[in-house]
mmCIF file of C-alpha atoms in Angstrom:
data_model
loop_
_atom_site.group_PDB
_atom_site.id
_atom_site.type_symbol
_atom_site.label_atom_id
_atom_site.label_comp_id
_atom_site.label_asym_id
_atom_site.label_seq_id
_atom_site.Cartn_x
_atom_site.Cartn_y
_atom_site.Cartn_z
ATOM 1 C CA UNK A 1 1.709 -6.965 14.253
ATOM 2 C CA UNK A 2 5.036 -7.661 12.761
ATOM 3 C CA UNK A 3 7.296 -4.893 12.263
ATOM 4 C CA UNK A 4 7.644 -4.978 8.687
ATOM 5 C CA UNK A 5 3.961 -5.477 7.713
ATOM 6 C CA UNK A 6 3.372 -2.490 10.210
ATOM 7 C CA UNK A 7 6.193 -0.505 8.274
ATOM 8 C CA UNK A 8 4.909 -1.537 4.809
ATOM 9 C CA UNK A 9 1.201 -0.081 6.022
ATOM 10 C CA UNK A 10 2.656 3.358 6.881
ATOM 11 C CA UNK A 11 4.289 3.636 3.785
ATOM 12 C CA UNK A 12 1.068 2.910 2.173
ATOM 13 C CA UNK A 13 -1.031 5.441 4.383
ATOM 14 C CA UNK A 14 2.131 8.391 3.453
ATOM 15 C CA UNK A 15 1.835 7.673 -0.365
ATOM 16 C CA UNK A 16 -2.189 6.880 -0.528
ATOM 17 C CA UNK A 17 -2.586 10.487 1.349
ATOM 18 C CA UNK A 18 -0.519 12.036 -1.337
ATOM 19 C CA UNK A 19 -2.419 10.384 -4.216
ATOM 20 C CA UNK A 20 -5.414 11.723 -2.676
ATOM 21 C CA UNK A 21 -4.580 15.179 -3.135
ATOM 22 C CA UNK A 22 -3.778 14.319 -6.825
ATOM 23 C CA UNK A 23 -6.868 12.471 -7.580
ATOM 24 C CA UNK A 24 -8.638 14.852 -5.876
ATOM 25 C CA UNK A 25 -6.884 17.586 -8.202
ATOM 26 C CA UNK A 26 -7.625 15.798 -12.005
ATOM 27 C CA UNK A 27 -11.538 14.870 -10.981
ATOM 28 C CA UNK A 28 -12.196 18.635 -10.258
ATOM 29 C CA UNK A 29 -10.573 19.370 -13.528
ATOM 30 C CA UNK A 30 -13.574 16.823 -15.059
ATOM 31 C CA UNK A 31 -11.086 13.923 -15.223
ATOM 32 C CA UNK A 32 -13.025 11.000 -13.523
ATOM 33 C CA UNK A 33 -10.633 8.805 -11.885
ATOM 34 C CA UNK A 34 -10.352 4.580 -11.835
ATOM 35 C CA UNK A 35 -8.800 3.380 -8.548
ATOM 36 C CA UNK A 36 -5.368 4.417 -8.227
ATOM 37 C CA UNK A 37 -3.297 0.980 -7.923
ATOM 38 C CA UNK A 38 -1.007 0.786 -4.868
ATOM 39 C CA UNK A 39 1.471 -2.016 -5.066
ATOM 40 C CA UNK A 40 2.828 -3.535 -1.914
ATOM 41 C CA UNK A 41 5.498 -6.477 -1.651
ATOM 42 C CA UNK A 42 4.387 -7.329 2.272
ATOM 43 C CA UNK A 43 1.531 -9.660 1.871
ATOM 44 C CA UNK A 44 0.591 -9.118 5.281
ATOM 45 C CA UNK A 45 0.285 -5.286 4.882
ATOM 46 C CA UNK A 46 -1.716 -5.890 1.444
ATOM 47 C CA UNK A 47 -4.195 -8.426 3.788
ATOM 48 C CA UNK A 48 -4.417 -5.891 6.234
ATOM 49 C CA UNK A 49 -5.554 -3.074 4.183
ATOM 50 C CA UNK A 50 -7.664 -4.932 2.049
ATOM 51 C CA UNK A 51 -9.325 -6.897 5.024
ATOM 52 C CA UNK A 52 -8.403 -10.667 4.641
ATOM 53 C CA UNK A 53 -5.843 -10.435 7.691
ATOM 54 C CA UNK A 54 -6.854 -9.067 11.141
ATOM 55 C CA UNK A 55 -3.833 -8.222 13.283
ATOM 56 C CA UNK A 56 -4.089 -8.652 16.991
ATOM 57 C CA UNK A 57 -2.292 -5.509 17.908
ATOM 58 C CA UNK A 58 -2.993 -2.996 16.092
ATOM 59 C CA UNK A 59 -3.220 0.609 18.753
ATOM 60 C CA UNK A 60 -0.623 2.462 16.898
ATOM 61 C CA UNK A 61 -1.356 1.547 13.488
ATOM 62 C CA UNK A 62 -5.775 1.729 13.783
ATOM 63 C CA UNK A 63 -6.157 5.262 12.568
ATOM 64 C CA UNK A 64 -3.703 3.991 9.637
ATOM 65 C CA UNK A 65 -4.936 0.827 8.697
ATOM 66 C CA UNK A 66 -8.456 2.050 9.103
ATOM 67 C CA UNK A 67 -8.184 5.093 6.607
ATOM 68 C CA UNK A 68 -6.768 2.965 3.941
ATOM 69 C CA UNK A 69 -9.559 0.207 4.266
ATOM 70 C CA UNK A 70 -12.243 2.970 4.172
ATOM 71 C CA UNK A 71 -10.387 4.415 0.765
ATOM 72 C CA UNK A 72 -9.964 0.954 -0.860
ATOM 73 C CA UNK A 73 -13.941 0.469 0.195
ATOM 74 C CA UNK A 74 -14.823 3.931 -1.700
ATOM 75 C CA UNK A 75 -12.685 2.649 -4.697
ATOM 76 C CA UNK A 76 -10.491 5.518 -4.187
ATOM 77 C CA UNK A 77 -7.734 2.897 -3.901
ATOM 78 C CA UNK A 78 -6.411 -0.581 -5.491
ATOM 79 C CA UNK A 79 -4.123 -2.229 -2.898
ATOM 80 C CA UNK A 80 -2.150 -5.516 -4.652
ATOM 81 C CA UNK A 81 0.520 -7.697 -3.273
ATOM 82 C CA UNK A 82 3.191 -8.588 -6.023
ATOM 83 C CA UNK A 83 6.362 -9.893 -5.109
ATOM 84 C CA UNK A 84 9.296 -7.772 -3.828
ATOM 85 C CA UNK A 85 11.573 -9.482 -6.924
ATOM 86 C CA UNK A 86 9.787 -7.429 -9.501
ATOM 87 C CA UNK A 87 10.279 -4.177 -7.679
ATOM 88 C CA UNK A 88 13.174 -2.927 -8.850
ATOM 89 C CA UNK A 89 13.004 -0.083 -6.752
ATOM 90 C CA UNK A 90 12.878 -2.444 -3.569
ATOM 91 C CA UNK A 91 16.302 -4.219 -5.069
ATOM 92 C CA UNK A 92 18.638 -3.234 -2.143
ATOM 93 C CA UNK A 93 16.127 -4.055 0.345
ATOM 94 C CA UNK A 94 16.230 -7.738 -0.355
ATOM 95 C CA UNK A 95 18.293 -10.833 0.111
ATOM 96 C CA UNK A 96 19.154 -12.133 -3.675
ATOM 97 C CA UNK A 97 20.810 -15.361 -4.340
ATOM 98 C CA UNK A 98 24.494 -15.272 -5.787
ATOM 99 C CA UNK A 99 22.937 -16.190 -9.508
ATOM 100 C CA UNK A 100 21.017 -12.833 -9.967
ATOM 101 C CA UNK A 101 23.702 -10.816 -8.383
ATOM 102 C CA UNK A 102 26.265 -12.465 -10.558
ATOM 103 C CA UNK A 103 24.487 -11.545 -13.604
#
């Protein structure tokens, strides 16, 4: 598995695990939950997780991967791809042309 798709899973498993204890929190309270959107900007984590990609290596990262597929299957979870440009958060992260640095 490539380093940053494996990176990009583990940040999903640390946040998803955090949600859980929040969802978990509001539906005892009577507050039925949807599934909580997860937004990813490695397509290859986001095909991993939601089971259109099947990495070849995967020892370290099965326990991982595996939790977050089982969540997405119980609709605890909605994992989506969108692209790292629109993540403002992600800005410093990424290579940016001249143009939009300019500006």
């Amino acid at each position: 598995m490539l380093s940053a798709a494996e990176a990009e899973t583990g940040g999903l498993y640390i946040n998803a695990r955090k949600a859980v204890k929040e969802r978990n929190i509001l539906e005892e309270m009577g507050h039925k939950q949807p599934p909580t959107p997860i937004q990813t900007d490695n397509s290859t984590a986001e095909g991993i997780v939601n089971n259109r990609v099947q990495p070849k290596h995967t020892k370290a990262m099965d326990m991982r991967f595996h939790w977050l597929r089982d969540r997405a299957n119980q609709k605890q979870f909605r994992f989506y791809w969108r692209p790292g440009t629109t993540n403002r958060g992600d800005y410093y992260t990424k290579h940016h042309p001249a143009s939009i640095i300019a500006t």
